[in-house]
GROMACS .gro file of C-alpha atoms in nm:
model
  245
    1MET     CA    1  -1.460   0.135  -1.100
    2ALA     CA    2  -1.379   0.224  -0.739
    3ASP     CA    3  -1.599   0.118  -0.453
    4LYS     CA    4  -1.776   0.406  -0.284
    5ILE     CA    5  -1.815   0.499   0.080
    6VAL     CA    6  -2.013   0.779   0.245
    7TYR     CA    7  -1.833   0.992   0.506
    8TYR     CA    8  -2.012   1.171   0.790
    9HIS     CA    9  -1.735   1.401   0.920
   10GLY     CA   10  -1.928   1.578   1.195
   11CYS     CA   11  -1.839   1.914   1.351
   12PHE     CA   12  -1.498   1.830   1.495
   13ALA     CA   13  -1.335   1.727   1.168
   14ASN     CA   14  -1.511   2.009   0.985
   15TYR     CA   15  -1.425   2.297   1.219
   16TYR     CA   16  -1.146   2.191   1.457
   17ASN     CA   17  -0.936   1.916   1.302
   18PRO     CA   18  -0.972   1.903   0.923
   19ASP     CA   19  -0.658   1.689   0.904
   20MET     CA   20  -0.870   1.410   1.052
   21GLY     CA   21  -1.116   1.431   0.764
   22LYS     CA   22  -0.843   1.462   0.503
   23SER     CA   23  -0.670   1.157   0.649
   24LEU     CA   24  -0.991   0.953   0.636
   25VAL     CA   25  -1.039   1.040   0.270
   26GLU     CA   26  -0.677   0.957   0.183
   27VAL     CA   27  -0.684   0.628   0.375
   28MET     CA   28  -1.002   0.516   0.201
   29GLU     CA   29  -0.870   0.623  -0.140
   30LYS     CA   30  -0.555   0.424  -0.065
   31ASN     CA   31  -0.784   0.122  -0.025
   32GLY     CA   32  -0.961   0.183  -0.353
   33PHE     CA   33  -1.267   0.376  -0.235
   34GLU     CA   34  -1.421   0.692  -0.371
   35VAL     CA   35  -1.539   0.896  -0.073
   36ILE     CA   36  -1.877   1.070  -0.094
   37VAL     CA   37  -1.926   1.364   0.147
   38PRO     CA   38  -2.295   1.464   0.143
   39ASP     CA   39  -2.442   1.780   0.295
   40GLN     CA   40  -2.463   1.744   0.670
   41LYS     CA   41  -2.526   1.929   0.995
   42CYS     CA   42  -2.427   1.868   1.359
   43CYS     CA   43  -2.543   1.517   1.454
   44GLY     CA   44  -2.774   1.655   1.724
   45MET     CA   45  -2.607   1.486   2.020
   46PRO     CA   46  -2.503   1.817   2.183
   47GLN     CA   47  -2.859   1.951   2.152
   48MET     CA   48  -3.002   1.633   2.305
   49ALA     CA   49  -2.757   1.655   2.596
   50ASN     CA   50  -2.871   2.012   2.662
   51SER     CA   51  -3.248   1.946   2.628
   52ALA     CA   52  -3.281   2.122   2.290
   53VAL     CA   53  -3.486   1.837   2.149
   54GLU     CA   54  -3.648   2.021   1.857
   55GLY     CA   55  -3.311   2.152   1.739
   56ALA     CA   56  -3.175   1.800   1.755
   57ARG     CA   57  -3.473   1.670   1.557
   58LYS     CA   58  -3.418   1.920   1.275
   59ASN     CA   59  -3.051   1.832   1.242
   60TYR     CA   60  -3.112   1.460   1.278
   61ASP     CA   61  -3.384   1.449   1.014
   62PHE     CA   62  -3.171   1.654   0.774
   63ASN     CA   63  -2.874   1.423   0.823
   64MET     CA   64  -3.073   1.102   0.791
   65ASN     CA   65  -3.231   1.212   0.463
   66SER     CA   66  -2.899   1.335   0.324
   67LEU     CA   67  -2.706   1.023   0.429
   68ALA     CA   68  -2.982   0.788   0.312
   69ASN     CA   69  -2.985   0.948  -0.031
   70ALA     CA   70  -2.606   0.927  -0.059
   71ALA     CA   71  -2.594   0.564   0.058
   72ALA     CA   72  -2.904   0.454  -0.136
   73PRO     CA   73  -2.710   0.242  -0.390
   74GLY     CA   74  -2.596   0.027  -0.098
   75TYR     CA   75  -2.288   0.213   0.023
   76ASP     CA   76  -2.165   0.196   0.380
   77ILE     CA   77  -2.125   0.508   0.599
   78ILE     CA   78  -1.811   0.590   0.797
   79THR     CA   79  -1.764   0.827   1.090
   80THR     CA   80  -1.452   0.953   1.267
   81CYS     CA   81  -1.632   1.088   1.578
   82PRO     CA   82  -1.760   0.839   1.839
   83SER     CA   83  -2.050   1.060   1.950
   84CYS     CA   84  -2.168   1.124   1.594
   85ASN     CA   85  -2.139   0.751   1.528
   86MET     CA   86  -2.356   0.659   1.824
   87MET     CA   87  -2.613   0.930   1.748
   88ILE     CA   88  -2.672   0.839   1.384
   89LYS     CA   89  -2.631   0.466   1.441
   90ARG     CA   90  -2.866   0.413   1.735
   91GLU     CA   91  -2.921   0.692   1.989
   92GLY     CA   92  -3.137   0.916   1.771
   93LEU     CA   93  -3.359   0.637   1.645
   94PRO     CA   94  -3.584   0.592   1.953
   95PHE     CA   95  -3.661   0.965   1.951
   96PHE     CA   96  -3.685   1.042   1.580
   97ASP     CA   97  -3.767   0.715   1.407
   98SER     CA   98  -3.802   0.716   1.029
   99ASP     CA   99  -3.736   0.488   0.733
  100ALA     CA  100  -3.428   0.693   0.646
  101ALA     CA  101  -3.294   0.671   1.004
  102ARG     CA  102  -3.331   0.293   1.013
  103PHE     CA  103  -3.165   0.260   0.672
  104VAL     CA  104  -2.872   0.477   0.784
  105GLY     CA  105  -2.833   0.311   1.123
  106GLU     CA  106  -2.785  -0.031   0.968
  107ARG     CA  107  -2.482   0.075   0.764
  108VAL     CA  108  -2.282   0.306   0.995
  109TYR     CA  109  -1.927   0.212   1.095
  110ASP     CA  110  -1.653   0.373   1.299
  111ALA     CA  111  -1.348   0.433   1.075
  112SER     CA  112  -1.119   0.182   1.249
  113GLN     CA  113  -1.404  -0.068   1.272
  114TYR     CA  114  -1.439  -0.046   0.894
  115LEU     CA  115  -1.066  -0.090   0.836
  116VAL     CA  116  -1.070  -0.403   1.052
  117LYS     CA  117  -1.367  -0.527   0.849
  118LEU     CA  118  -1.166  -0.473   0.530
  119TYR     CA  119  -0.872  -0.655   0.686
  120ALA     CA  120  -1.093  -0.955   0.772
  121GLN     CA  121  -1.204  -0.961   0.407
  122GLY     CA  122  -0.842  -0.950   0.289
  123ARG     CA  123  -0.905  -0.608   0.131
  124LEU     CA  124  -0.705  -0.377   0.359
  125ASP     CA  125  -0.380  -0.242   0.217
  126THR     CA  126  -0.135  -0.328   0.496
  127ARG     CA  127   0.172  -0.176   0.337
  128PHE     CA  128   0.246   0.048   0.635
  129GLY     CA  129   0.577   0.226   0.677
  130GLU     CA  130   0.755   0.239   1.010
  131ILE     CA  131   0.659   0.508   1.262
  132LYS     CA  132   0.857   0.492   1.585
  133LEU     CA  133   0.610   0.607   1.849
  134LYS     CA  134   0.502   0.508   2.197
  135VAL     CA  135   0.127   0.566   2.208
  136PHE     CA  136  -0.111   0.618   2.499
  137TYR     CA  137  -0.454   0.511   2.368
  138HIS     CA  138  -0.777   0.639   2.521
  139ASN     CA  139  -1.095   0.446   2.435
  140PRO     CA  140  -1.379   0.706   2.437
  141CYS     CA  141  -1.698   0.622   2.629
  142HIS     CA  142  -1.911   0.634   2.312
  143LEU     CA  143  -1.699   0.360   2.153
  144LYS     CA  144  -1.660   0.169   2.477
  145VAL     CA  145  -2.037   0.126   2.518
  146GLN     CA  146  -2.047  -0.018   2.165
  147ASN     CA  147  -1.760  -0.259   2.248
  148LEU     CA  148  -1.544  -0.098   1.980
  149ARG     CA  149  -1.167  -0.108   2.031
  150ASP     CA  150  -1.065  -0.156   1.668
  151SER     CA  151  -0.812   0.127   1.664
  152ILE     CA  152  -0.588  -0.084   1.887
  153THR     CA  153  -0.596  -0.362   1.627
  154ILE     CA  154  -0.512  -0.122   1.344
  155LEU     CA  155  -0.238   0.066   1.529
  156LYS     CA  156  -0.069  -0.262   1.623
  157MET     CA  157  -0.035  -0.338   1.250
  158ILE     CA  158   0.189  -0.032   1.202
  159PRO     CA  159   0.560  -0.115   1.237
  160GLY     CA  160   0.728   0.087   1.511
  161ILE     CA  161   0.414   0.185   1.699
  162GLU     CA  162   0.405   0.059   2.057
  163ILE     CA  163   0.084   0.102   2.253
  164VAL     CA  164   0.223   0.149   2.603
  165SER     CA  165  -0.109   0.201   2.782
  166VAL     CA  166  -0.482   0.170   2.713
  167ASN     CA  167  -0.726   0.378   2.916
  168THR     CA  168  -1.097   0.297   2.929
  169ASN     CA  169  -1.206   0.541   3.201
  170CYS     CA  170  -1.415   0.848   3.127
  171CYS     CA  171  -1.200   1.157   3.071
  172GLY     CA  172  -1.450   1.382   3.249
  173MET     CA  173  -1.530   1.601   2.950
  174GLY     CA  174  -1.864   1.433   2.874
  175GLY     CA  175  -1.936   1.632   2.559
  176SER     CA  176  -2.007   1.990   2.669
  177TYR     CA  177  -2.034   1.895   3.041
  178GLY     CA  178  -1.670   1.963   3.116
  179MET     CA  179  -1.674   2.291   2.925
  180LYS     CA  180  -1.924   2.450   3.166
  181LYS     CA  181  -1.787   2.659   3.451
  182GLN     CA  182  -2.010   2.498   3.713
  183ASN     CA  183  -1.879   2.151   3.623
  184TYR     CA  184  -1.508   2.235   3.613
  185ALA     CA  185  -1.414   2.089   3.953
  186ARG     CA  186  -1.603   1.763   3.898
  187SER     CA  187  -1.473   1.731   3.542
  188THR     CA  188  -1.110   1.772   3.641
  189GLU     CA  189  -1.155   1.537   3.937
  190ILE     CA  190  -1.271   1.265   3.696
  191ALA     CA  191  -0.992   1.350   3.452
  192SER     CA  192  -0.718   1.325   3.713
  193LYS     CA  193  -0.695   0.946   3.679
  194ILE     CA  194  -0.635   0.952   3.303
  195TRP     CA  195  -0.401   1.251   3.333
  196THR     CA  196  -0.187   1.060   3.581
  197GLU     CA  197  -0.187   0.744   3.369
  198ALA     CA  198  -0.095   0.936   3.056
  199LYS     CA  199   0.188   1.127   3.222
  200ASN     CA  200   0.332   0.809   3.373
  201SER     CA  201   0.297   0.601   3.055
  202GLY     CA  202   0.617   0.718   2.889
  203ALA     CA  203   0.420   0.773   2.566
  204ASP     CA  204   0.530   1.013   2.293
  205LEU     CA  205   0.169   1.109   2.225
  206ALA     CA  206  -0.190   1.014   2.299
  207ALA     CA  207  -0.437   0.877   2.045
  208THR     CA  208  -0.813   0.885   2.073
  209GLU     CA  209  -1.106   0.910   1.834
  210CYS     CA  210  -1.298   1.166   2.042
  211GLY     CA  211  -1.218   1.534   1.993
  212GLY     CA  212  -1.353   1.631   2.336
  213CYS     CA  213  -1.148   1.362   2.509
  214GLY     CA  214  -0.845   1.481   2.316
  215LEU     CA  215  -0.891   1.838   2.439
  216GLN     CA  216  -0.924   1.715   2.798
  217ILE     CA  217  -0.613   1.496   2.778
  218GLU     CA  218  -0.409   1.772   2.616
  219ALA     CA  219  -0.523   2.030   2.873
  220GLY     CA  220  -0.420   1.816   3.169
  221THR     CA  221  -0.100   1.661   3.037
  222GLY     CA  222   0.042   1.888   2.768
  223MET     CA  223   0.072   1.580   2.547
  224LYS     CA  224   0.015   1.594   2.174
  225VAL     CA  225  -0.310   1.412   2.094
  226THR     CA  226  -0.403   1.271   1.757
  227HIS     CA  227  -0.675   1.062   1.592
  228PRO     CA  228  -0.582   0.701   1.502
  229ILE     CA  229  -0.682   0.756   1.137
  230ILE     CA  230  -0.413   1.027   1.114
  231LEU     CA  231  -0.151   0.775   1.227
  232VAL     CA  232  -0.277   0.522   0.971
  233ASN     CA  233  -0.244   0.784   0.698
  234GLN     CA  234   0.107   0.875   0.817
  235ALA     CA  235   0.201   0.507   0.802
  236TYR     CA  236   0.087   0.481   0.440
  237LYS     CA  237   0.291   0.791   0.352
  238ALA     CA  238   0.590   0.654   0.541
  239PHE     CA  239   0.577   0.335   0.336
  240LYS     CA  240   0.570   0.536   0.015
  241GLU     CA  241   0.873   0.739   0.126
  242GLN     CA  242   1.064   0.435   0.250
  243ASP     CA  243   0.981   0.241  -0.067
  244ALA     CA  244   1.109   0.524  -0.284
  245ALA     CA  245   1.435   0.566  -0.088
   0.00000   0.00000   0.00000
């Protein structure tokens, strides 16, 4: 019987980049997991950032009850969005404490963090095919404050991938901050540092876990931006193709 894992995909994978969610499912299935995707709403972080506290509470309570029910047998919970991860793991708890929220918060992992955990346990399938890419990696603020840089560890396991630069500065998007007209000048001023670094890095593409950061990097550089879990999935498929050749 396969192990099971619960996936909180969040809005970005659901509405903007479904390939991210599909890749997460395929990567976990490759490692012997059945992926459970329970009913879910926006994590509530955007509402909190815009002072819509009651709206955030409704979404948060719905998500905590849904995730707690799905994970009740003792399953872990994976996210692919740094902001969703931080909201359901710890940021929502001081505002909307509940038994379900505490249960969920104790078993939430970022996707790359979970793959590194599997690797440490000797359970990660490391049969990666070669992908020749120079990668500019941006560590989003909501992973940085949790001291999570596990995507670097995972990407370095893939033959052919060279991480040519790692950026840890804020991209200036700040969730919905950078999308507001009145914040445009300040947002782009903050982003200018990462745009310059990315353009000068010689990278073929940029990788980051945050959808908002990805939009900001792409807008200022024209670079293709992808999620690390998509590269991991491509590496598994590359191995299959190379093994069959």
